[in-house]
Structures are given as C-alpha cells and as structure tokens.
Amino acid sequence: MTGQVIAFEGVDTDILSMQAENLAHLLKKKEGRSVITTREPTDGPLGAQLRLLLNGRIDMHQYASALLAVADRMDHYYGVKENDPNSILVDIQNSKYVLCVRYLLFAYANYSDIVPLEWLMRINIFIPWPDLVIFVDVPIDSVLTKIIKEHGYNEAEVRIKREELINLRTHYLYAINALRGEGRQIEIIESDSMDFIHRHCVKLVEQRLRLEQ
Amino acid sequence: MIPNASQGKLIVLEGLDGAGTTTQARLLAEVLRVEHNIRVWTTREPSEGPIGAQIRSILARRLSMGGNTLAALFTADRLDHLYSGGGVRERLNNGEWVIMDRYYLSSFAYQALSMSEDEKRWLFAMHQFCIQPDLTVFVDVEAKTSMTRIALNRGFHFELFETEDKLLAIREQYKKAITGLCKQGEVIHVISGEHPLKTVQKNILKRVKTRFLDGIYLASDEEQKILSRKEFRILRQRVEDELHLTFQGIIERSPSKNLADATQGNAGGSYSLEFFDENAIEYHVAAFLNRNRTRITSILAQTKAEGRERISDLQKICDSVFRYEYAEQPKLLGDKK
C-alpha cells in the first residue's frame, strides 16, 4: 500500500490548516496509519523566501517567483538527496498520508493570470498531481469576519483585504476551470460551516481513497 | 528563448570556473566604453539578488539542496536578473550593452550533467522566457587548467562542481550544449582560454567587433554608421548578387573548415567556429566587410572630397564598394575556389 497526498486549497490558510488537522486526527484514529501535515510555501529556506515575497517584503519578477515556488516544491517533494526521510516522496513510499495546506493548485491560481498556464504545467511536470485536491470555498464575508475578529483591522484594511481575497478566489476558480479542462480532478466544497466542510472532506476521502469505515 | 529585440546588445562570456570570464568581461567592457563610447553594464550569475545569494550558499556547501531544485533556483535567479527593475531587459531597452559573466549555457552544462532526457527537456522549458544573447563566447580551458587556476585564486577552496573529473565531464557537456544551441540559431563562438590573458582578450574582442562593430559599423573620420538589420540584409544581398554566390552555399561546401579564420586570414589560436544559420551568415558577411573596411572608408572619404552629394543611401555605398571589390579582387572570400 502506498501513501496518498491530499491537498487543501482555498483563500484562508487558517481554515485549511484546521481542516487538515481534523482529517489527520480522524485518519490516524481510523486507519492507524501515519499522517503527515505540511504546507506550502514550506518551512524550508526557499519557502521562507516565498513567504517574504507573499508578504511584500521582497520584490521579484513573476517568472522568477513562479520558478522559486517550483524549486520549493521540488525540495518539498524530493528532498535534498535520494531517499530523503524529510521528503513527500519517501512519506508516500512509507504508506503515509500527506495532507498539504496549499500545493500545486495554489501555484496555478497565484500565477495563471500573469504567466501562461501551459508554461506553469511544464515547469511543474515533475510534481505528481495529488490523489485528492479539495478547494474549500468559504464565502469571502465569513472569512473576513473571522480575520477582523483575529486581527482587528480598520475599515481601510478590511477593504484591501476583501479585494485581495476576492482576487485570490477568482484566480483559484480560473485555475480550477483551466486545469479541469486538462483532465485534473479538483473537488469543491462550498460552505461556511467548519463541521459541514469536515464531514464532506471525510466523505471525499472515503469515496476517492477508499477508506474503510 | 526570446530573441533580443532591443537596441542594446547582450554578450555572454562562458567557461569552466577558472576560465577567466570575470576578468575578461571587465576588460571587454573597458574597451567598449573607452574605444567605442558604448554604455556597458557588466553583471554575473548567480546574481546579487535574493535567490542569487542562496545559490552562492549552496555552491559553497553551506546549504544543501537537490540537483533539480538547484536547477530551478538558477533559472529563477536568471529570470529575476533579466526582468526585475534595473535588470538586463531594462538596460538593453535603454540601449545599454550588457556583458554577462555566465548565463543559461552554464545551466545546460553544469545542471544538465546528471539529468535524464526528460529532465533536460524540463530544464529547457524553464528557460522559455530567457532573452537569447546576441553573442556568446565560450572561453575554453582544460579541466586541469581550471583546477590549477581555482587553487591559485582561492587557496584550495573548491565549490560544488569543482573536482577534475566533474570539470572534465562539464567541459564535454558544454560542447554538446553549444552544438545544440547553435543548431537552434544561437551565435556561440569557442575560443581557447589557455593563452595568456591579453591574447584571450584580443580574441574575444575580435569576435565582438566582427559581430557588432567592424562588420556592420562603417566609419570614416567624420562619418559613422551602424547598420540596421534591414540595411545589413541589403548589403548581404548586394554581396551575393555581385559575386554570384550565396553564403549558404559556401557554408555548406566546407562545413568542417574554420571559415571565419579562413576569410580573415587568421593563423589560429581559436577554433571550432561553426555555422548553422542566418546569424552565422550575418557573421560571415560581417567578416567580409571587416576585411574591406579600409576601402569602404576611403570611398566615403573620396565621395566627400569630390563634393558629391553626401552618401545617405546605403545602396549607393554598396554599389560603390562591391563593384570596386569585384573588379579589383575577384576572389573575395578566402575559401572560394
């Protein structure tokens, strides 16, 4: 039995992380298999640079940042040497579930309006498409309410944040549409209820990955 | 790769570590600035940007990274270097000439060394948006020379790719990559870097001048003209009409000969210039013009002295020059029998 990769995608990473943790807990309990939760950009040296880029701390041309993201993903998937125990590849070989908060779909969503999709697909060719990709589509207003509660944004900041979230969601939907056209499977869960999303995730895992009840 | 449509020229110096490309880039820039009044920017890879800094740590073995990850990083750094503000593209668009110490040929030699064919295709695909150099000069040194120079310069601090066996393989990979890129239309000249620094400098300068300056840069004391591509095509057509030949024909007749050296009457010191494409023909025509520069200049001067209308129409220059040449010296091209 080989391991499987499940990618959680969406506009809010906190929601995605929570869903990944909940699913990880359930999979461990039900199957007794090891589950790894991880994220992209990674916590490695290249991921750190990508985070600075996403936060606007460093400036980089979009072609370059698209490739930096590829490098971070290659590092994540293959590690620094053959049979690297810290790589997704070895985790899969060791029959583990790998739950990743943002992965390939985020890369396409983030860049597909500024660089050609065909090029993005070619440069990511050595990263296998995950066994299950779930786009968690929480209404933007619900996400904003949560963020305002956490960060106490003022009105202007909320406006900017709303615009950012709407843009990202639009890019996600564009990428989903384009990638489905290329034969990639992507599941969408639309809800603002965390319980509903979790139950739906479990159902998808059961259906798609044949988890035993 | 994207052809460089800017007014500025992109010149790349490549070679194994220790080939002297950094020194030669500096020397070339000085000559172009001082003697030809050209605005020149010299730069290098890995760049001084944030990704370049990480690559330097990897090369110095301070940070571990997989081979393909490093290849993607090098390409990311390259694209950032090209397209970020104040980078290569912006300078080329402003008419500056850019001399780069290493470029993508390095990736096709160093990173491709241990890659499968699929991985090499991936590497190539990542470079889709790179600007194609107008001229690449590969300064060729033996692996042994490379090792000796590295040891001398850095006191035995060797980087990731610096063992003699690896350098030997990389040199071979360079040659394969050069052949492949030339077939796709790139202009790459291989010169020996085993000679003293000044000889290598002279050989690089000769390639640069022939490609950009002497061949398509007509000058008298008071008049200077750099030919546009369109003007150049007229010249080429004129040469072909007057001499009843085509440059393609010549090239195909002696593909193994060093045509540029033959036409310029060089004794050697460099080798392996190969012609595959339109750019090579342009180079060849440029070499022809270079050899006849004195006559072109004298005709421009004579025309002016006789008080005739100033020559503004290039076609007139071509007519004068090539009729003159044809009558005076029928065997214009050294390798034409």
XYZ file of C-alpha atoms in Angstrom:
550
model
C 0.000 0.000 0.000
C 1.435 3.372 -0.983
C 0.691 6.621 0.724
C -1.514 9.346 -0.659
C -1.343 13.082 -0.992
C -4.371 15.196 -0.126
C -4.154 18.912 -0.870
C -6.331 21.516 0.832
C -6.709 24.672 -1.201
C -8.528 27.933 -0.562
C -8.224 31.600 0.289
C -7.735 31.242 4.045
C -4.851 29.132 5.337
C -6.132 29.011 8.934
C -9.332 27.313 7.793
C -7.344 24.936 5.596
C -4.933 24.080 8.425
C -7.833 23.370 10.757
C -9.457 21.070 8.215
C -6.151 19.287 7.584
C -5.584 18.736 11.322
C -9.121 17.410 11.815
C -8.777 14.999 8.930
C -5.307 13.926 10.084
C -6.712 13.128 13.517
C -9.509 11.039 12.018
C -7.230 9.150 9.616
C -4.810 8.252 12.396
C -7.646 7.061 14.597
C -9.487 5.097 11.918
C -6.626 3.600 9.981
C -3.720 3.666 12.386
C -1.568 4.925 9.545
C 0.965 7.682 9.887
C -0.268 11.047 8.699
C 1.959 13.997 7.899
C 0.534 17.506 7.769
C 2.565 20.027 5.861
C 2.177 23.255 3.903
C 3.370 25.348 1.002
C 5.280 27.565 0.868
C 7.282 25.171 3.043
C 9.140 25.905 6.257
C 12.438 25.346 4.407
C 14.852 28.052 3.219
C 13.097 28.554 -0.127
C 9.655 28.614 1.484
C 10.893 31.321 3.837
C 11.844 33.455 0.867
C 8.454 32.831 -0.774
C 6.711 33.970 2.401
C 8.684 37.211 2.369
C 7.603 37.602 -1.225
C 3.923 36.932 -0.450
C 4.112 39.443 2.419
C 5.556 42.055 0.087
C 8.884 42.208 1.977
C 10.908 41.390 -1.138
C 10.237 42.165 -4.755
C 10.686 39.663 -7.556
C 9.524 39.303 -11.148
C 6.611 36.867 -11.545
C 8.565 34.481 -13.819
C 11.235 34.248 -11.141
C 8.808 33.786 -8.258
C 6.892 31.094 -10.189
C 10.170 29.199 -10.531
C 11.167 29.831 -6.927
C 7.854 28.207 -5.969
C 8.734 25.252 -8.228
C 12.118 24.956 -6.505
C 10.461 24.998 -3.069
C 8.002 22.325 -4.217
C 10.790 20.151 -5.691
C 12.632 20.455 -2.375
C 9.425 19.530 -0.543
C 8.614 16.548 -2.740
C 12.066 15.067 -3.440
C 14.187 16.367 -0.553
C 17.877 17.157 -0.789
C 19.120 13.650 -1.569
C 17.831 10.265 -2.691
C 15.514 8.626 -0.130
C 15.424 11.760 1.973
C 13.282 10.915 5.024
C 12.011 14.507 5.022
C 10.545 14.276 1.546
C 6.934 13.726 0.492
C 8.161 11.023 -1.887
C 9.582 8.911 0.948
C 6.464 9.534 3.042
C 4.369 8.137 0.189
C 6.707 5.166 -0.195
C 6.276 4.531 3.539
C 2.473 4.398 3.089
C 1.836 7.649 4.912
C -0.950 10.090 4.221
C 0.441 13.517 3.373
C -2.018 16.352 3.987
C -0.769 19.580 2.476
C -2.181 23.044 3.083
C -1.858 24.639 -0.344
C 0.057 22.853 -3.054
C 0.037 22.748 -6.833
C -3.367 24.383 -7.329
C -2.240 27.431 -5.344
C 0.755 27.789 -7.667
C -1.534 27.801 -10.692
C -4.016 30.165 -9.028
C -1.284 32.535 -7.941
C 0.330 32.842 -11.357
C -2.148 31.787 -14.019
C -3.246 35.342 -14.799
C 0.309 36.609 -15.247
C 2.201 33.714 -16.846
C 0.891 31.177 -19.373
C -0.786 28.147 -17.810
C 0.946 25.870 -20.301
C 4.341 27.059 -19.024
C 3.260 26.563 -15.408
C 2.280 22.997 -16.229
C 5.602 22.320 -17.944
C 7.739 23.686 -15.133
C 5.771 21.670 -12.555
C 5.887 18.488 -14.601
C 7.917 16.537 -12.019
C 5.407 17.154 -9.240
C 2.681 14.492 -9.451
C -0.878 15.749 -9.150
C -2.210 14.905 -5.635
C -4.536 11.941 -5.127
C -7.193 14.315 -3.853
C -7.444 18.101 -4.225
C -10.111 19.855 -2.174
C -10.884 23.519 -2.793
C -12.553 24.820 0.362
C -14.747 27.663 -0.864
C -15.817 29.599 2.226
C -17.787 32.801 1.452
C -15.453 35.811 1.473
C -17.586 37.668 4.045
C -17.297 34.783 6.512
C -13.533 34.718 6.049
C -13.382 38.483 6.567
C -15.447 38.327 9.760
C -13.020 35.754 11.143
C -9.981 37.805 10.130
C -11.365 41.043 11.593
C -12.014 39.243 14.870
C -8.430 37.935 14.944
C -6.536 40.994 13.712
C -8.822 43.935 14.488
C -8.398 45.559 11.057
C -9.671 49.071 10.458
C -12.079 49.888 7.651
C -9.431 50.660 5.033
C -7.530 47.481 5.848
C -10.712 45.459 5.588
C -11.379 46.923 2.134
C -7.899 45.968 0.947
C -8.165 42.508 2.481
C -11.568 41.931 0.880
C -10.157 42.853 -2.513
C -7.182 40.524 -2.000
C -9.435 37.630 -1.038
C -11.833 38.217 -3.928
C -8.884 38.315 -6.346
C -7.381 35.143 -5.000
C -10.719 33.324 -5.158
C -11.221 34.488 -8.758
C -7.758 33.205 -9.674
C -8.458 29.899 -7.954
C -11.716 29.467 -9.892
C -9.968 30.383 -13.148
C -7.200 27.853 -12.476
C -9.709 25.162 -11.455
C -11.621 25.650 -14.679
C -8.465 25.536 -16.800
C -6.998 22.525 -15.006
C -10.230 20.557 -15.144
C -10.031 21.156 -18.892
C -6.636 19.467 -18.758
C -8.144 16.449 -17.000
C -7.117 17.290 -13.424
C -9.617 16.306 -10.734
C -10.486 19.010 -8.224
C -13.278 18.815 -5.624
C -15.031 21.955 -4.407
C -16.730 22.246 -1.025
C -18.808 25.400 -0.671
C -19.827 26.215 2.881
C -19.116 28.451 5.854
C -19.744 25.638 8.317
C -16.496 24.033 9.501
C -18.383 20.872 10.509
C -20.014 20.537 7.132
C -16.645 21.015 5.385
C -15.037 18.375 7.621
C -17.822 15.840 7.038
C -17.603 16.458 3.307
C -13.812 16.050 3.349
C -14.175 12.730 5.153
C -16.776 11.608 2.616
C -14.485 12.533 -0.276
C -11.575 10.674 1.275
C -13.811 7.626 1.792
C -15.108 7.762 -1.761
C -11.948 8.681 -3.579
C -9.304 7.000 -1.444
C -11.469 4.034 -0.383
C -11.017 4.473 3.310
C -12.560 1.586 5.219
C -15.387 2.562 7.573
C 14.223 31.685 -25.656
C 13.169 35.161 -26.759
C 15.359 36.966 -29.328
C 16.740 40.281 -28.131
C 14.799 42.950 -29.985
C 16.362 45.818 -28.047
C 18.862 48.333 -29.294
C 21.424 47.184 -26.720
C 23.414 44.010 -27.223
C 23.571 41.057 -24.875
C 27.026 39.462 -24.802
C 27.711 36.421 -22.647
C 31.066 35.035 -21.577
C 31.017 31.404 -20.560
C 33.550 28.881 -19.426
C 34.605 26.472 -16.707
C 35.496 28.019 -13.373
C 38.966 29.457 -13.724
C 38.490 30.196 -17.434
C 38.857 33.877 -16.637
C 35.411 35.027 -17.772
C 35.065 37.545 -14.921
C 38.344 39.267 -15.790
C 37.600 39.114 -19.498
C 34.119 40.603 -19.006
C 35.694 43.551 -17.205
C 38.371 44.026 -19.864
C 35.866 43.823 -22.702
C 33.621 46.367 -21.025
C 36.543 48.771 -20.642
C 37.438 48.591 -24.338
C 33.836 49.056 -25.451
C 33.409 52.034 -23.136
C 36.691 53.778 -23.866
C 37.316 52.992 -27.525
C 33.769 52.801 -28.814
C 31.914 55.085 -26.453
C 29.316 52.408 -25.725
C 27.375 52.300 -22.466
C 28.155 48.906 -20.954
C 26.853 47.106 -17.877
C 28.727 44.048 -16.649
C 26.939 41.560 -14.492
C 27.218 37.957 -13.416
C 25.359 34.834 -12.409
C 24.414 33.901 -9.789
C 23.043 37.421 -9.469
C 23.255 39.774 -6.499
C 19.508 39.287 -5.891
C 17.901 37.293 -3.057
C 17.900 33.977 -4.965
C 21.482 34.516 -6.134
C 22.582 34.826 -2.514
C 21.001 31.471 -1.700
C 22.640 29.824 -4.701
C 26.045 31.041 -3.525
C 25.459 29.380 -0.149
C 24.538 26.134 -1.909
C 27.618 26.262 -4.157
C 29.819 26.853 -1.141
C 28.155 23.823 0.526
C 26.726 25.922 3.343
C 23.175 24.942 2.360
C 22.020 21.558 0.986
C 19.694 21.304 -1.992
C 18.767 18.599 -4.528
C 20.161 18.827 -8.055
C 16.882 19.618 -9.805
C 15.873 22.085 -7.104
C 19.161 23.878 -7.707
C 18.485 23.902 -11.459
C 15.086 25.536 -10.859
C 16.705 28.035 -8.488
C 19.347 29.002 -11.022
C 16.621 29.626 -13.601
C 14.550 31.623 -11.104
C 17.571 33.776 -10.320
C 18.226 34.215 -14.044
C 14.681 35.389 -14.769
C 14.760 37.750 -11.799
C 18.061 39.121 -13.055
C 16.588 39.628 -16.528
C 13.224 41.117 -15.706
C 13.389 42.837 -12.320
C 13.677 46.643 -12.193
C 17.115 47.853 -13.289
C 17.836 44.399 -14.662
C 19.108 43.176 -18.003
C 15.960 43.822 -20.074
C 15.553 47.363 -18.844
C 19.171 48.187 -19.653
C 19.009 46.588 -23.105
C 15.854 48.574 -23.835
C 17.729 51.720 -22.850
C 20.372 50.935 -25.455
C 22.988 49.735 -22.986
C 25.139 46.766 -23.852
C 25.104 44.052 -21.224
C 28.043 41.723 -20.691
C 27.109 38.730 -18.607
C 29.591 36.537 -16.836
C 27.731 33.206 -17.288
C 24.156 32.636 -18.410
C 21.943 29.717 -19.316
C 24.663 27.832 -21.167
C 26.143 27.231 -17.692
C 22.924 25.522 -16.603
C 22.882 23.386 -19.728
C 26.440 22.300 -18.887
C 26.525 22.090 -15.099
C 22.989 21.134 -14.101
C 22.216 19.002 -17.152
C 25.237 16.823 -16.472
C 23.360 14.297 -14.351
C 19.922 14.790 -15.888
C 17.788 12.329 -17.842
C 16.455 13.377 -21.256
C 13.078 14.260 -19.677
C 14.794 16.393 -17.092
C 16.817 18.154 -19.785
C 13.573 18.985 -21.615
C 12.190 20.352 -18.342
C 15.336 22.427 -17.859
C 14.947 23.831 -21.358
C 11.242 24.581 -20.808
C 12.035 26.601 -17.686
C 14.151 28.891 -19.886
C 11.304 29.748 -22.284
C 11.271 33.419 -21.251
C 15.009 33.982 -21.177
C 16.401 36.573 -23.584
C 18.649 34.992 -26.197
C 22.159 36.504 -26.224
C 23.327 38.271 -29.378
C 26.707 36.638 -28.897
C 28.097 34.038 -26.523
C 31.843 33.475 -26.290
C 32.882 30.238 -24.630
C 36.376 30.582 -23.190
C 37.592 27.023 -23.331
C 40.151 25.701 -20.845
C 41.177 22.156 -20.000
C 39.832 20.738 -16.725
C 43.416 20.645 -15.387
C 43.923 24.324 -16.131
C 40.613 25.091 -14.464
C 41.637 23.208 -11.285
C 45.055 24.867 -11.170
C 43.599 28.347 -11.538
C 40.876 27.700 -8.938
C 43.511 26.520 -6.467
C 45.687 29.554 -7.162
C 42.841 32.017 -6.838
C 41.036 30.602 -3.856
C 43.680 28.664 -1.954
C 42.017 25.251 -2.393
C 38.512 26.325 -1.545
C 36.568 24.274 -4.059
C 32.884 24.656 -4.799
C 30.205 22.099 -5.556
C 31.205 21.241 -9.121
C 34.944 21.621 -8.747
C 36.645 18.232 -8.991
C 38.739 17.411 -12.017
C 36.550 14.516 -13.182
C 33.450 16.648 -12.879
C 35.052 19.539 -14.724
C 36.126 17.188 -17.494
C 32.536 15.967 -17.886
C 31.163 19.516 -17.646
C 33.500 20.669 -20.428
C 32.109 17.919 -22.664
C 28.573 18.858 -21.674
C 29.328 22.477 -22.581
C 30.362 21.398 -26.070
C 27.202 19.332 -26.540
C 25.060 22.221 -25.351
C 26.878 24.647 -27.658
C 26.232 22.415 -30.665
C 22.550 22.087 -29.724
C 22.019 25.813 -29.195
C 23.875 26.720 -32.419
C 21.521 24.420 -34.309
C 18.656 26.462 -32.858
C 20.105 29.692 -34.153
C 22.307 30.953 -31.346
C 25.653 32.537 -32.131
C 28.276 30.923 -29.932
C 32.000 31.186 -30.544
C 34.508 28.922 -28.863
C 37.939 30.347 -28.209
C 40.864 28.927 -26.301
C 41.372 30.244 -22.801
C 44.729 28.520 -22.452
C 46.585 31.516 -23.898
C 47.881 34.490 -21.927
C 45.206 36.882 -20.697
C 45.938 39.508 -23.363
C 45.669 37.010 -26.230
C 42.332 35.760 -24.924
C 41.172 39.368 -24.556
C 42.200 40.081 -28.146
C 40.349 37.017 -29.421
C 37.161 37.908 -27.547
C 37.332 41.483 -28.758
C 37.803 40.299 -32.326
C 34.568 38.270 -32.115
C 32.666 41.162 -30.600
C 33.991 43.677 -33.111
C 33.313 41.450 -36.075
C 29.801 40.694 -34.911
C 28.712 44.153 -33.845
C 31.212 46.810 -34.763
C 33.636 46.277 -37.623
C 31.342 44.336 -39.847
C 28.281 46.433 -39.584
C 29.861 49.608 -38.317
C 31.049 51.750 -41.193
C 33.203 54.715 -40.349
C 35.293 57.424 -41.922
C 36.958 60.174 -39.940
C 33.826 62.205 -39.802
C 31.049 59.825 -40.512
C 29.963 56.791 -38.569
C 27.175 54.451 -39.329
C 25.961 51.365 -37.608
C 23.842 49.348 -39.979
C 20.411 48.210 -39.005
C 19.322 44.649 -39.667
C 17.409 45.819 -42.725
C 20.412 47.676 -44.084
C 22.521 44.668 -43.385
C 20.193 42.480 -45.424
C 20.627 44.862 -48.372
C 24.389 44.547 -48.032
C 24.225 40.820 -47.905
C 22.005 40.716 -50.968
C 24.427 43.013 -52.758
C 27.384 40.762 -51.979
C 25.509 37.742 -53.203
C 24.370 39.447 -56.408
C 27.765 40.864 -57.263
C 29.652 37.680 -56.626
C 27.010 35.297 -57.998
C 27.021 33.192 -54.894
C 25.099 32.577 -51.755
C 26.681 32.475 -48.372
C 24.677 29.413 -47.509
C 26.303 27.677 -50.449
C 29.764 28.481 -49.234
C 28.980 27.356 -45.769
C 27.630 24.082 -46.920
C 30.621 23.384 -49.146
C 33.109 23.347 -46.326
C 31.270 22.772 -43.095
C 34.295 21.436 -41.263
C 36.619 24.308 -42.117
C 37.076 27.199 -39.850
C 35.507 29.666 -42.238
C 35.813 32.786 -40.184
C 39.504 32.291 -39.638
C 39.955 31.402 -43.293
C 38.218 34.534 -44.506
C 40.021 36.729 -42.045
C 43.389 35.100 -42.717
C 43.928 34.140 -39.098
C 46.607 31.662 -38.195
C 44.671 30.160 -35.325
C 44.676 30.446 -31.584
C 40.973 29.796 -31.520
C 38.918 27.079 -33.017
C 35.607 25.430 -33.667
C 33.547 28.199 -35.144
C 30.591 26.502 -36.666
C 27.934 27.951 -38.914
C 24.419 26.688 -38.918
C 22.075 29.529 -39.501
C 21.214 33.060 -40.538
C 23.170 34.553 -37.657
C 26.250 32.733 -38.845
C 25.782 34.085 -42.341
C 25.482 37.542 -40.876
C 28.717 36.937 -39.032
C 30.331 35.817 -42.264
C 29.192 38.890 -44.173
C 30.389 40.998 -41.273
C 33.793 39.353 -41.555
C 33.842 40.218 -45.243
C 33.025 43.843 -44.530
C 35.633 43.939 -41.845
C 38.310 42.882 -44.294
C 37.237 45.636 -46.679
C 36.735 48.358 -44.161
C 39.648 50.471 -45.425
C 38.158 50.559 -48.880
C 34.703 51.399 -47.598
C 36.159 54.229 -45.549
C 38.239 55.558 -48.437
C 35.250 55.583 -50.768
C 33.236 57.504 -48.203
C 36.119 59.995 -47.899
C 36.621 60.252 -51.675
C 32.948 60.886 -52.278
C 33.013 63.678 -49.778
C 36.241 65.189 -51.170
C 34.771 65.308 -54.652
C 31.954 67.404 -53.315
C 29.347 64.960 -54.429
C 26.099 64.554 -52.608
C 26.647 63.032 -49.173
C 26.018 59.383 -49.163
C 22.959 58.749 -47.141
C 21.571 55.950 -49.194
C 23.251 52.771 -48.188
C 22.511 51.182 -51.517
C 24.909 53.688 -53.106
C 27.646 52.692 -50.691
C 27.049 49.078 -51.501
C 27.161 49.736 -55.222
C 30.478 51.552 -54.989
C 32.089 49.199 -52.566
C 31.199 45.966 -54.168
C 31.797 46.958 -57.771
C 35.179 48.159 -56.728
C 35.893 44.974 -54.842
C 34.658 42.761 -57.601
C 36.862 44.375 -60.260
C 39.904 44.634 -58.067
C 39.823 41.354 -56.243
C 37.631 38.643 -57.747
C 38.484 36.059 -55.098
C 36.937 37.914 -52.296
C 36.310 35.062 -49.960
C 39.331 33.120 -48.880
C 37.760 29.711 -49.191
C 36.062 30.244 -52.543
C 37.784 28.413 -55.356
